[in-house]
Every structure is written in C-alpha cells, then in structure tokens.
Short mmCIF file of C-alpha atoms in Angstrom, two decimals:
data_model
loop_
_atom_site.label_atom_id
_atom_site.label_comp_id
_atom_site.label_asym_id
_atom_site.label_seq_id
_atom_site.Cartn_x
_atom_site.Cartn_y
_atom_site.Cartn_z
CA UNK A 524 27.28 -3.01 1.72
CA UNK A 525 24.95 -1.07 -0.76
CA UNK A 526 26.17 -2.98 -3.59
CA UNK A 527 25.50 -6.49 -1.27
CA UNK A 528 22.36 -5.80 -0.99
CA UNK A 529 21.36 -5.03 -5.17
CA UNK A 530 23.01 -7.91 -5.67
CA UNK A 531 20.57 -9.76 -3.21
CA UNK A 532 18.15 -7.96 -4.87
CA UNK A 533 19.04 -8.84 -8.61
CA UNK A 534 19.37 -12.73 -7.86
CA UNK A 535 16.62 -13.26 -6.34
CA UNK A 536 14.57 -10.98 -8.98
CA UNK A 537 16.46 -13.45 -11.48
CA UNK A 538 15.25 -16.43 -9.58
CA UNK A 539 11.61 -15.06 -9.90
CA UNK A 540 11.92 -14.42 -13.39
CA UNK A 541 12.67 -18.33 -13.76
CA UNK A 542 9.74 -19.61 -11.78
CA UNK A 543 7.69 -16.96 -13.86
CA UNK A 544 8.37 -18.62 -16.82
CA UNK A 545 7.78 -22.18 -15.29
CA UNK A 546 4.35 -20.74 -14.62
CA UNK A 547 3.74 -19.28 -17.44
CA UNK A 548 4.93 -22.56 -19.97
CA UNK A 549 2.00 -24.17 -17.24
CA UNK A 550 -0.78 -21.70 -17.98
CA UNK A 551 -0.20 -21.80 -21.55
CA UNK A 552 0.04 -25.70 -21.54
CA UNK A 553 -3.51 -25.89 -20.55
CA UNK A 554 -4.71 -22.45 -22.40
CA UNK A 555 -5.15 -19.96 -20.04
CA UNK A 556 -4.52 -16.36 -20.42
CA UNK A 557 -3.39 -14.76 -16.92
CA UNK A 558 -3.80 -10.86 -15.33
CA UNK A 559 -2.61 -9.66 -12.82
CA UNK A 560 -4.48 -7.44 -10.84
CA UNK A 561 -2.78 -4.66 -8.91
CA UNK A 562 -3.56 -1.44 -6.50
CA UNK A 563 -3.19 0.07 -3.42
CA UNK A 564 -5.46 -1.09 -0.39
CA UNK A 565 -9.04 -0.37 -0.72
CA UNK A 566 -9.08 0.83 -4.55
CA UNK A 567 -11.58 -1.63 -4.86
CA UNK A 568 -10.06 -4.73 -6.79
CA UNK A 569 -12.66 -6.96 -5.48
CA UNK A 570 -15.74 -5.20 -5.90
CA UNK A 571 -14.64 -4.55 -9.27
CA UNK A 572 -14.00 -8.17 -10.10
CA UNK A 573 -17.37 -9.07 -8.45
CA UNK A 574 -18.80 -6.66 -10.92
CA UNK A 575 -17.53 -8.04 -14.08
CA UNK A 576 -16.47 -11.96 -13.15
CA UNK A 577 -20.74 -13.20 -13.58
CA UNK A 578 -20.79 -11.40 -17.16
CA UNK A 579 -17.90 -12.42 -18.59
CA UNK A 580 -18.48 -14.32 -21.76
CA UNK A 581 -15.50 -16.83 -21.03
CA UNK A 582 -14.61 -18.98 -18.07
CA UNK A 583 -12.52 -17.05 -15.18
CA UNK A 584 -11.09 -17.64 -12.26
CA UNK A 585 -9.51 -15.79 -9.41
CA UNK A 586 -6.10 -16.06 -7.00
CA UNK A 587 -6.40 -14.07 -4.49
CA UNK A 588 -3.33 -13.03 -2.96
CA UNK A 589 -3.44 -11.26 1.06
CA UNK A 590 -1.18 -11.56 3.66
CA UNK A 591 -3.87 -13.08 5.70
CA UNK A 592 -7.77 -14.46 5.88
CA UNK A 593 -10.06 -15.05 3.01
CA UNK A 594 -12.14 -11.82 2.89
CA UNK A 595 -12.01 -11.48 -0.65
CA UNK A 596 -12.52 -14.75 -1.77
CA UNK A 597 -14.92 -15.48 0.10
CA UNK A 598 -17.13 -12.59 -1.08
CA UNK A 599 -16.27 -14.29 -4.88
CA UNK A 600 -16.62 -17.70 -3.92
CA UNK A 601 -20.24 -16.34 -2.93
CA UNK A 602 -20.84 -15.56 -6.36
CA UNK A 603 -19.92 -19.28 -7.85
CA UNK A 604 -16.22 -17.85 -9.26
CA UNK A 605 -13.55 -20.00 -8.47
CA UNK A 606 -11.46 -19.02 -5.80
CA UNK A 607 -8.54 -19.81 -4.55
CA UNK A 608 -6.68 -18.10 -1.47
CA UNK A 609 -2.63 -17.78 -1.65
CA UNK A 610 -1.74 -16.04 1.89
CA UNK A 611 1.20 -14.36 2.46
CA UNK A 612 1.22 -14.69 5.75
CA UNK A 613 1.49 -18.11 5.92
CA UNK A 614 4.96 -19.99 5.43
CA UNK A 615 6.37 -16.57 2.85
CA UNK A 616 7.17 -14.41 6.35
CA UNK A 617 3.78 -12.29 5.42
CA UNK A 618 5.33 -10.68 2.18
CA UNK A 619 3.44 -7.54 0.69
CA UNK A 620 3.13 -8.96 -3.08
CA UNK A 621 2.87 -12.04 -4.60
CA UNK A 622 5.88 -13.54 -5.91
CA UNK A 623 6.26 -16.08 -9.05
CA UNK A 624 6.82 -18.82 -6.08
CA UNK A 625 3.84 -18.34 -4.30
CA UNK A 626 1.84 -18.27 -7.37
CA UNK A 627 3.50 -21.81 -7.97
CA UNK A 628 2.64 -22.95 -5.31
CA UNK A 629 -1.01 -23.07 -5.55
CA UNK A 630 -0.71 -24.14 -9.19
CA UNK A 631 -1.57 -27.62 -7.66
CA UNK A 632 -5.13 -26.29 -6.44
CA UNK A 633 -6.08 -24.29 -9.80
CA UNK A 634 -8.68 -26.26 -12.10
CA UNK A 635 -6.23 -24.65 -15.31
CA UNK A 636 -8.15 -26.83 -17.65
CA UNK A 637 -12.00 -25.47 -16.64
CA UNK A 638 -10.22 -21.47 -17.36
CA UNK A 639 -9.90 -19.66 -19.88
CA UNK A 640 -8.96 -16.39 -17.62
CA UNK A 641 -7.16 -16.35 -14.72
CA UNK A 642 -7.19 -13.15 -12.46
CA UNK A 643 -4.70 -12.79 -10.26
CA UNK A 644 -5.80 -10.25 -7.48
CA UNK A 645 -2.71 -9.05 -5.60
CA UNK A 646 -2.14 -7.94 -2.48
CA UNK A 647 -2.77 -4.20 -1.73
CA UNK A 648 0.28 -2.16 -2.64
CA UNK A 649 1.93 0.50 -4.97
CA UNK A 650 5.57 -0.72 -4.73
CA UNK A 651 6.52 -4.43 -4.69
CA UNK A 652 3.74 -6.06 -6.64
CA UNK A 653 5.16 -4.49 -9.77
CA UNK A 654 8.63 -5.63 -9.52
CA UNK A 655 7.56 -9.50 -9.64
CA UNK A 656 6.28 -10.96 -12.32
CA UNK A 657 4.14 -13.99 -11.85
CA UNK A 658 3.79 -15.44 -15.32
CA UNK A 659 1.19 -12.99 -16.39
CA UNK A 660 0.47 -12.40 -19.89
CA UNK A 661 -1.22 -8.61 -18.86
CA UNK A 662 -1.12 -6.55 -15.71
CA UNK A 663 -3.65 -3.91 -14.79
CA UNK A 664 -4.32 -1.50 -12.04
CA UNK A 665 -7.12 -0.30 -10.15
CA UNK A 666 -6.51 3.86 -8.83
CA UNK A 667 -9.28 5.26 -6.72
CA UNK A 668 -9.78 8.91 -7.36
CA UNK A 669 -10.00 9.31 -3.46
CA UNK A 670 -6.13 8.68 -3.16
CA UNK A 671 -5.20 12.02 -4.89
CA UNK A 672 -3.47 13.18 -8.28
CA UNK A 673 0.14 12.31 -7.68
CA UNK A 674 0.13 8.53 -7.15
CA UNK A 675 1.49 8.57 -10.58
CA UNK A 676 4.44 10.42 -9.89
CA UNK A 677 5.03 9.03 -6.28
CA UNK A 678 4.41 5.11 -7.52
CA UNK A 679 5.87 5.29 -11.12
CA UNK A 680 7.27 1.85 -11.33
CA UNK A 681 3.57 0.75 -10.87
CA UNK A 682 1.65 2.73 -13.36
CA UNK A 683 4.67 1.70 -15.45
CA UNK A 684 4.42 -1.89 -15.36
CA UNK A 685 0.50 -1.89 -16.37
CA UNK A 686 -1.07 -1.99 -20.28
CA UNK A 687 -4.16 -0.81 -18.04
CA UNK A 688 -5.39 1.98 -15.42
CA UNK A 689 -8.98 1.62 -13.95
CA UNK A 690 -9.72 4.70 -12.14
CA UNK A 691 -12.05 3.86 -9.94
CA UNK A 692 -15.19 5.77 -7.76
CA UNK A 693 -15.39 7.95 -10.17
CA UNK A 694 -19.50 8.46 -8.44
CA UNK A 695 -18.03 10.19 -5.46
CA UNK A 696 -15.83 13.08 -8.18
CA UNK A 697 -18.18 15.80 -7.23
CA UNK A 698 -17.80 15.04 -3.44
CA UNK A 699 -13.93 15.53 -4.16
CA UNK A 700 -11.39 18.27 -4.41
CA UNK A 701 -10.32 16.19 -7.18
CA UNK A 702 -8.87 17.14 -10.91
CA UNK A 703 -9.52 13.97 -12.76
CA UNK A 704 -7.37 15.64 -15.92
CA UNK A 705 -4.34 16.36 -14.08
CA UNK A 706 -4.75 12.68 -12.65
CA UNK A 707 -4.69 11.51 -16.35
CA UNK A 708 -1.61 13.31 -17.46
CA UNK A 709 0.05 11.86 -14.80
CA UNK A 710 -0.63 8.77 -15.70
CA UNK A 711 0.48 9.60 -19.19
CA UNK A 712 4.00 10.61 -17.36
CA UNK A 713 4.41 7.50 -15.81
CA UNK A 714 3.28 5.20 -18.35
CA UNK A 715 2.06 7.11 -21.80
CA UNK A 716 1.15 3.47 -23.52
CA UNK A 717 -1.31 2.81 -20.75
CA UNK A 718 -4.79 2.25 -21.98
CA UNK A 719 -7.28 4.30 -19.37
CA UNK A 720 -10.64 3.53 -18.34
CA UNK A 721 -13.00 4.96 -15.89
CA UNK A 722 -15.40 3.02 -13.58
CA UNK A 723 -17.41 2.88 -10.44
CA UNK A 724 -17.70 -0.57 -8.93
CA UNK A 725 -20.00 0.82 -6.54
CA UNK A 726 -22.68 1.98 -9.07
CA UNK A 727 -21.84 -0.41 -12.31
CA UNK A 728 -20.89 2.79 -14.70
CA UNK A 729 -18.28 2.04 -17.39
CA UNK A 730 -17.50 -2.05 -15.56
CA UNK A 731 -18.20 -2.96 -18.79
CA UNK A 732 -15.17 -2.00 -20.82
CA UNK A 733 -13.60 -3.47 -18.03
CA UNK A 734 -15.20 -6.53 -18.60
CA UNK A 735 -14.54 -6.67 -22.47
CA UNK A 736 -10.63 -5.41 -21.93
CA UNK A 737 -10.40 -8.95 -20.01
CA UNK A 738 -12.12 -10.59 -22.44
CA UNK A 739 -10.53 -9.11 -25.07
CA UNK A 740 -6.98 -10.42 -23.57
CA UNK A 741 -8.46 -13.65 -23.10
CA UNK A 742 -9.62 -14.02 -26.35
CA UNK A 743 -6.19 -12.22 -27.99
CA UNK A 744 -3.80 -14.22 -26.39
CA UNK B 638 14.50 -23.49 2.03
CA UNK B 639 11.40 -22.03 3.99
CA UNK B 640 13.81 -22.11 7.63
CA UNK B 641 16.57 -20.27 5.99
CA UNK B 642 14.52 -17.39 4.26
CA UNK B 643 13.08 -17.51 7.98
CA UNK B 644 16.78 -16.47 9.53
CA UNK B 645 17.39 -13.80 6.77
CA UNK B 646 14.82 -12.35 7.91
CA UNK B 647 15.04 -12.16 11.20
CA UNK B 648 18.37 -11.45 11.20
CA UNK B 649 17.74 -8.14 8.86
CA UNK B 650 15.16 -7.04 11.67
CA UNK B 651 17.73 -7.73 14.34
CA UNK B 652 19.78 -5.69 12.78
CA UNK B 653 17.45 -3.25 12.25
CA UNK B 654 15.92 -2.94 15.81
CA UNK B 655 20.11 -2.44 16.88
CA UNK B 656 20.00 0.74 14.47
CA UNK B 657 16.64 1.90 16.07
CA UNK B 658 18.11 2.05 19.13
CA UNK B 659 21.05 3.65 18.28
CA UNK B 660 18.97 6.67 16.48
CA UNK B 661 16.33 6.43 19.68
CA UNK B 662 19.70 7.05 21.97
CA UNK B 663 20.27 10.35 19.39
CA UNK B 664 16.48 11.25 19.33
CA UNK B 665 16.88 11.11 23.67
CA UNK B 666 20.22 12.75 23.57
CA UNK B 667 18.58 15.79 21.49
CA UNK B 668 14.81 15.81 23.64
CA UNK B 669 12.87 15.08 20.37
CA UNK B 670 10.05 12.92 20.47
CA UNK B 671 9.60 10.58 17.43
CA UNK B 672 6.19 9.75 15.94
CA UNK B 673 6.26 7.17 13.04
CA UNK B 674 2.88 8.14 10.96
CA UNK B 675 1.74 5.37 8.31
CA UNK B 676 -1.31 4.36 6.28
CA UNK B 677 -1.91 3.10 2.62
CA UNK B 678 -1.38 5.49 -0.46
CA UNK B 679 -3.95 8.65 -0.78
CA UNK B 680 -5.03 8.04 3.18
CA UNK B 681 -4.10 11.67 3.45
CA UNK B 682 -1.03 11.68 5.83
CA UNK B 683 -0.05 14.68 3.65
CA UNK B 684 -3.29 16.61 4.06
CA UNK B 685 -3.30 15.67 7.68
CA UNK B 686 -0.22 17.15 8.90
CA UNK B 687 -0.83 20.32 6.52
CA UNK B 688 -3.50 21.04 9.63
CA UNK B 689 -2.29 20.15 12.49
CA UNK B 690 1.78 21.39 11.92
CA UNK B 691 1.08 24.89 12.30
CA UNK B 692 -1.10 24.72 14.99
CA UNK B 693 0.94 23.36 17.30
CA UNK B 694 2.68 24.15 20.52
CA UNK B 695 5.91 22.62 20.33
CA UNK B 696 8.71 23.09 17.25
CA UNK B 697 7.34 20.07 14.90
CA UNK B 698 9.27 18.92 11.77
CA UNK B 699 8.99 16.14 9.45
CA UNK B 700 11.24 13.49 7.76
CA UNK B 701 9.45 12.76 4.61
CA UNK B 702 9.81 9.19 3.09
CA UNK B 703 8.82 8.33 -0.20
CA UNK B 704 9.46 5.67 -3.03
CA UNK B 705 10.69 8.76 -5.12
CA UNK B 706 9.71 12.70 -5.53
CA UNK B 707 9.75 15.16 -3.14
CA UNK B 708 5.48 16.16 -3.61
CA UNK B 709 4.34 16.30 0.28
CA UNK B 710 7.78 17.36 1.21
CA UNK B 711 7.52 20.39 -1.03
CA UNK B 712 4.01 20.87 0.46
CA UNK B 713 4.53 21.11 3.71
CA UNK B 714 7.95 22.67 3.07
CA UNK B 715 5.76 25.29 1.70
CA UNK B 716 4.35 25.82 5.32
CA UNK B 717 7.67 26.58 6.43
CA UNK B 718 7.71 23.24 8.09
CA UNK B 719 11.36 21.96 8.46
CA UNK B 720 11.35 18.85 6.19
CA UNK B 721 14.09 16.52 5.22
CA UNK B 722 13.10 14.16 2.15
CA UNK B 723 14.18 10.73 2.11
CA UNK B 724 13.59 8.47 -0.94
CA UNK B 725 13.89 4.58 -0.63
CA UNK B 726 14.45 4.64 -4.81
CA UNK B 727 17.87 6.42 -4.05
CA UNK B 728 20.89 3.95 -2.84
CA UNK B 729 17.88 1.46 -0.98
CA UNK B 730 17.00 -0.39 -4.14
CA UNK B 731 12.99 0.77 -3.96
CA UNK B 732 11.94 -0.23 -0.49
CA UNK B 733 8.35 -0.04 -0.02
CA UNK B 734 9.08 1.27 3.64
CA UNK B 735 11.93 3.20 5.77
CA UNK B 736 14.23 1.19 8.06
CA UNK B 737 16.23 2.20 10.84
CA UNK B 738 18.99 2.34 9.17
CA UNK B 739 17.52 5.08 6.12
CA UNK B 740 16.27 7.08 8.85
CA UNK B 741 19.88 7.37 10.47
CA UNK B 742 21.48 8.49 7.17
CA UNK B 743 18.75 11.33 6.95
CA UNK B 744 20.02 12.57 10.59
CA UNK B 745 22.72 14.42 9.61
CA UNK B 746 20.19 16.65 7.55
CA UNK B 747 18.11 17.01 10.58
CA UNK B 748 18.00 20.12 12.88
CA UNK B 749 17.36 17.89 15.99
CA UNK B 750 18.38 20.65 18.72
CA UNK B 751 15.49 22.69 17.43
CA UNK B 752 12.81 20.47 17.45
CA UNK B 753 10.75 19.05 20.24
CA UNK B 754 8.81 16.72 17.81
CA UNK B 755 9.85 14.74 14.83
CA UNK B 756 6.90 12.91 12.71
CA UNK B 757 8.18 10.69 10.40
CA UNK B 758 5.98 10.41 7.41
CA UNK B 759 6.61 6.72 5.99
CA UNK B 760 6.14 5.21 2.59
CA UNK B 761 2.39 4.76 2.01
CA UNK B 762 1.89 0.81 2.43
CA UNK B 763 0.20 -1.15 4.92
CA UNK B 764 2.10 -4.08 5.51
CA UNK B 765 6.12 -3.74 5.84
CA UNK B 766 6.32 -0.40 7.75
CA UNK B 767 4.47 -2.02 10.60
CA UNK B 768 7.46 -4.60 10.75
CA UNK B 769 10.82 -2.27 10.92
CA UNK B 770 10.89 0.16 14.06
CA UNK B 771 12.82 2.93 13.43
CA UNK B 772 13.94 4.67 16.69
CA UNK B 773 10.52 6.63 17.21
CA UNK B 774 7.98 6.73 20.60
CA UNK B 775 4.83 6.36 19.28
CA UNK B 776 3.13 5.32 15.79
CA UNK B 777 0.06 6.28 14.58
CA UNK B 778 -1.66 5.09 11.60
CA UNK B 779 -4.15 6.79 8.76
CA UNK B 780 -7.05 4.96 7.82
CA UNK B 781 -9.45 6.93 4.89
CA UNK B 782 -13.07 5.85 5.36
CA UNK B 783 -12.97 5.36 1.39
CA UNK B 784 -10.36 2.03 2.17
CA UNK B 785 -13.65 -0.16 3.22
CA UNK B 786 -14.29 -1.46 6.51
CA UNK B 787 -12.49 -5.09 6.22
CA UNK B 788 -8.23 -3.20 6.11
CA UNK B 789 -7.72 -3.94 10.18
CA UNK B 790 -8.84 -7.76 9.17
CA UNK B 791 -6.84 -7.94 6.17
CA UNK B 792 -3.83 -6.32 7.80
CA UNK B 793 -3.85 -6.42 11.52
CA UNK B 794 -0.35 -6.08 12.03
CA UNK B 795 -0.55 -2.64 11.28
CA UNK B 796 -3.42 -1.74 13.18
CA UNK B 797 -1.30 -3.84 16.16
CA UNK B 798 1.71 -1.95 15.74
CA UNK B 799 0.06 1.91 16.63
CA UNK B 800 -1.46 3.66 19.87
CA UNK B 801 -3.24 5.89 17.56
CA UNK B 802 -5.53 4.85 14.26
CA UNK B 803 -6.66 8.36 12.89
CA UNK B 804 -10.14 7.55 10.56
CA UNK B 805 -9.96 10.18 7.88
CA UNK B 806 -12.66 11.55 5.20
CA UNK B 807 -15.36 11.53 7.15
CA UNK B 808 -16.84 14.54 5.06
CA UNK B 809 -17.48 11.77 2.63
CA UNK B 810 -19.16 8.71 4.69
CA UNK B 811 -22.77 10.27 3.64
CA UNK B 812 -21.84 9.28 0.18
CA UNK B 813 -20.28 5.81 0.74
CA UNK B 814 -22.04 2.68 1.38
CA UNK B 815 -20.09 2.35 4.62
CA UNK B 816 -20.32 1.25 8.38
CA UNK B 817 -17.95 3.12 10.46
CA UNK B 818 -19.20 1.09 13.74
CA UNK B 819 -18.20 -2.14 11.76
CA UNK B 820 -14.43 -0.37 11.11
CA UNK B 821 -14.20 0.98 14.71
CA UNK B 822 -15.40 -2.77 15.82
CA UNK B 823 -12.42 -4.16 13.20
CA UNK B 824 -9.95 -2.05 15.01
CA UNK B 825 -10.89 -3.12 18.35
CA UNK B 826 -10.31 -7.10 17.01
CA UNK B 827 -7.07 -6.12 15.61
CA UNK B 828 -5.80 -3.69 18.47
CA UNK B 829 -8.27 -3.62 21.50
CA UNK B 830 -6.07 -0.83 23.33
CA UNK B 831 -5.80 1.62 19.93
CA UNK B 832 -6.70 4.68 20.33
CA UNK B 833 -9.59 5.86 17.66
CA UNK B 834 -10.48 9.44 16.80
CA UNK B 835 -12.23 11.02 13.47
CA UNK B 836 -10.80 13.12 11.21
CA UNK B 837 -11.51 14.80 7.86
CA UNK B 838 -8.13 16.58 6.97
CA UNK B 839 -10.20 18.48 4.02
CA UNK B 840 -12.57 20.05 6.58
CA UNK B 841 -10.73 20.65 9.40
CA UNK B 842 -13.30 18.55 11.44
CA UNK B 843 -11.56 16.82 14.16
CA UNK B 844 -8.01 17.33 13.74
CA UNK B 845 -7.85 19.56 16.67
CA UNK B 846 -7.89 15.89 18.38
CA UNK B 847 -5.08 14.88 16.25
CA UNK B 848 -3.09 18.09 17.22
CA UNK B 849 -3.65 17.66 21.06
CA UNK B 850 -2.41 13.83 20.36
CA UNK B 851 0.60 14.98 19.17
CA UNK B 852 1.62 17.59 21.59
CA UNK B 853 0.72 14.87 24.30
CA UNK B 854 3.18 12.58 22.84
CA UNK B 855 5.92 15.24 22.81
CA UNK B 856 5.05 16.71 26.35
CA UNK B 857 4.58 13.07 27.66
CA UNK B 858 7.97 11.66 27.10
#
C-alpha cells in the first residue's frame, strides 16, 4: 500500500517536472526570468511585492496563485502591475500549491513579451509549494518573525528549496519574545547556501535589497 | 483528465471518512472526546495548549502532528502532558496534513482509557486539514492577529470546517495596522455560526475562555 502510494507520488512529481520544463523553454523563448514566491499564510508576500513591484528598474509581472478570490491581485492590479489570478479552487479540486500545470495553464493570459520578471506568488504554505517546481529560474521565501524560531526545523524541505529567506516584520522584534539569531542559525540548518535578508513591508526598512535581489536575477539570468 | 483527478479524489476522502469512523467508534468505545486543533504555521497552537493543558479539569493529552521533528511535542511533553508524535515525513510521503488513517496508526501509542480528552494538534496549513476528518468531535482553528484580516476570505473552508476560531496575539494588535472588527466580520462571511473568542497565549489573556471551551467539549459529549 505504502509503496502504491510513493509511486503515485513519484509519477506524478515526474509528470510536473515535464510540464516545468515546457514552461520554462516558454519563459525563456520570450526572455523572461521567473521567481517563485513562497511562505506560509500571512508572512506578507503581497505587501512585500507591493513594496518593491513600482521601483523596480525592469518590467514585472505577477501570478498570483490562491485557492480562491482575487484579494491579492487586486490590491496589485491597483498599483498598475500586471496581474493575473490562477485559483486553485477552481477546476484543480482547491490544491494548496501551485503546480507546473496550473502555471501552464494561464500561460495563455501572460503578456511574456511586455516582462522581463515574472513573480510567481504562491499560495500560503510551508509544505507542498516546495515540492513542485513551476519552471522557475529562483525561488524565495518570505518568514515572519511572528511565527517563531523553529519553522526552519519543522518546514525544512521549504527553507531548503529557496536561494532566498526574507524575514519579514522585523518592526514589531521588540514587541516579541523573539531571538532573531537563533532564527538565523536555523535557517543555516536547513538551508546553509541561503542568502538572508531582513525587511518590514509594513514600514519600507531593508525592501530595497529585496528589490535589487529580483533585479539582480532578472538581470543575471 | 479534469473528471478523473475529480474521482481520485473523492474516492481517497471516501476512504478516509470510512477510517474516521472506525477511529471515532474507538475514541466512543474508550469515552475520549476528540478535538482536531488547526491554524497556519507560527499561529501558536503550541503556545496555546502550553496554557490551557494544565489547567484543566479533565485528563487532556495530545497527538502531535508534524511534517517532521518532535519541537511542540517535546514542549508540552515537558509539562508532563501525555503526547504521542506523529510525523507525515515518516512512511506518508510528506503530507501537509494528518488523515484518518495516520491518526489510527498513532492509536496503538495512545493511552485512551486514561484520557477524557484528546486534542489533536495538526500540521500547520490552512487549506488540506480542513478537508480530511479524522474521527474527532469538534475542531477548532488558530488564527494570529499578525496573519491580516483577509485569511477567512482567502480560505473559507477552514474557517467553515470549525465551531471554534481562537484569535491569538492580541498583546500585539496596538502595534499592527489591523482591524479586528473587519476579521471578526470575515469570519462571520465564512462561518456565520463560529464561535469567536480572543486570546494571547503569551499573556495569558483570555485563554481561560479557551480552557472552559475545551472542558465543555469533553463534558458535553
């Protein structure tokens, strides 16, 4: 039975691994460098990206992955990025990631030729989202320093799978019980190539080597 | 393609409600009440039942799930809470949430004859644990104030799926940019008959609520 079911497992992480690199040949087709943008609900992936999307010095867009409503888009279609909304919810049986298929699926509706960065916000969630590539050339995480220390160690496949670890809210640290060194060596468990940066969306404080890292990728690729 | 992912999926919750049953009919046979506690990563589940546990008036313990790592088991092991860990990374290929059927192979380890109440601390994620019932009475859910206001919007199964949505960090809403009317309001849209209290598990303030809750559930049924 056990061995069914990582067999069901494998294929159809094989069968995403194709359309990933269907998507991928696309994207790089028509020049455009891809992240994708992962956390747990409410680290603050969107107010990040509606931090750093008006600044950036090259032309981004954003898919916004949720298993239902346009919440998030909306709130960055109101600042002129363009959006486009990939539900889970509707015709993938509400999944809790993206998959490579999904992401294919509203290749159709992406402008590819007016980006030069595509962000691909993901839905809300430590686990899945990091087993399924998309066709991605860089992943990145947002952590909130009001989830606690251990995320690290409890979600390791996540801060695994990431060249990048915002830590996020970093303002409300001296509201918190909260040792931001022992969150950082736990990152360095999990993943020690991760590159580290600390930010508040809420105030604007250190969004800007945000903003360069995904220019930086756009420009490297 | 769509109508056949469709039946796997439906027939992998069929299954699943036949093994809830089948542990509910060993919960009943043993006089345990079953409380299925979820929320997102760093919501403070943990920190919650640290609390309320010790406090209470009937024998509590706690089946722990987790991706991998035995961190809040340890802790509240450290309470002398009876916990049993169960990690979805071991033999159930990384699930993001417990099924029915994980939680029956944990009962074995469980001490059911000398308990009155069981909570059942799932994998932190807000979307699949709403979906897979796993033989338990009542479900509650965590919500941190620090998630934003839009999570019952974004996902309302969830918030559909429990009688109880506990708000925690409340110590902190003085330093957030946040309208707990406009979450409370959320709720009520996603689940008009949930049950809302306030909590901030680092304080203290309000758990008492949380406690009584509890004991109600176990008295009750």
């Amino acid at each position: 039975m056990h061995r069914v079911k990582v067999r069901v497992v494998e294929d159809a992480l094989d069968a995403n691994n194709t359309i990933a690199r269907a998507n991928r040949d696309d994207f790089d087709r028509h020049d455009v460098t891809v992240v994708n943008l992962m956390s747990a609900p409410g680290a603050g992936k969107t107010t990040l990206l509606e931090r750093v999307l008006g600044g950036l010095s090259v032309r981004a867009g954003v898919l916004e992955g949720d298993v239902q409503g346009s919440y998030d888009a909306d709130r960055l279609a109101s600042l002129h990025v363009p959006v486009v909304q990939l539900n889970t919810g509707a015709g993938f049986g509400g999944e809790c990631h993206l998959d490579a298929n999904m992401v294919r699926s509203a290749l159709p509706s992406l402008a590819l030729d007016d980006l030069d960065l595509l962000v691909i916000e993901n839905v809300g969630n430590l686990v899945c989202p990091a087993e399924f590539r998309v066709g991605e050339d860089a992943r990145a995480m947002v952590c909130s320093v009001t989830e606690g220390e251990d995320k690290p160690l409890k979600y390791p496949l996540m801060f695994r799978a990431c060249e990048l670890v915002v830590i996020n809210k970093i303002d409300l640290l001296e509201h918190l019980d909260f040792d931001l060194d022992k969150l950082i060596a736990n990152i360095a468990v999990a993943n020690p190539d991760a590159e580290v940066t600390l930010v508040s969306a809420r105030t604007g404080e250190g969004v800007g080597a945000f903003r360069d890292w995904l220019a930086g990728v756009a420009v490297a690729v």
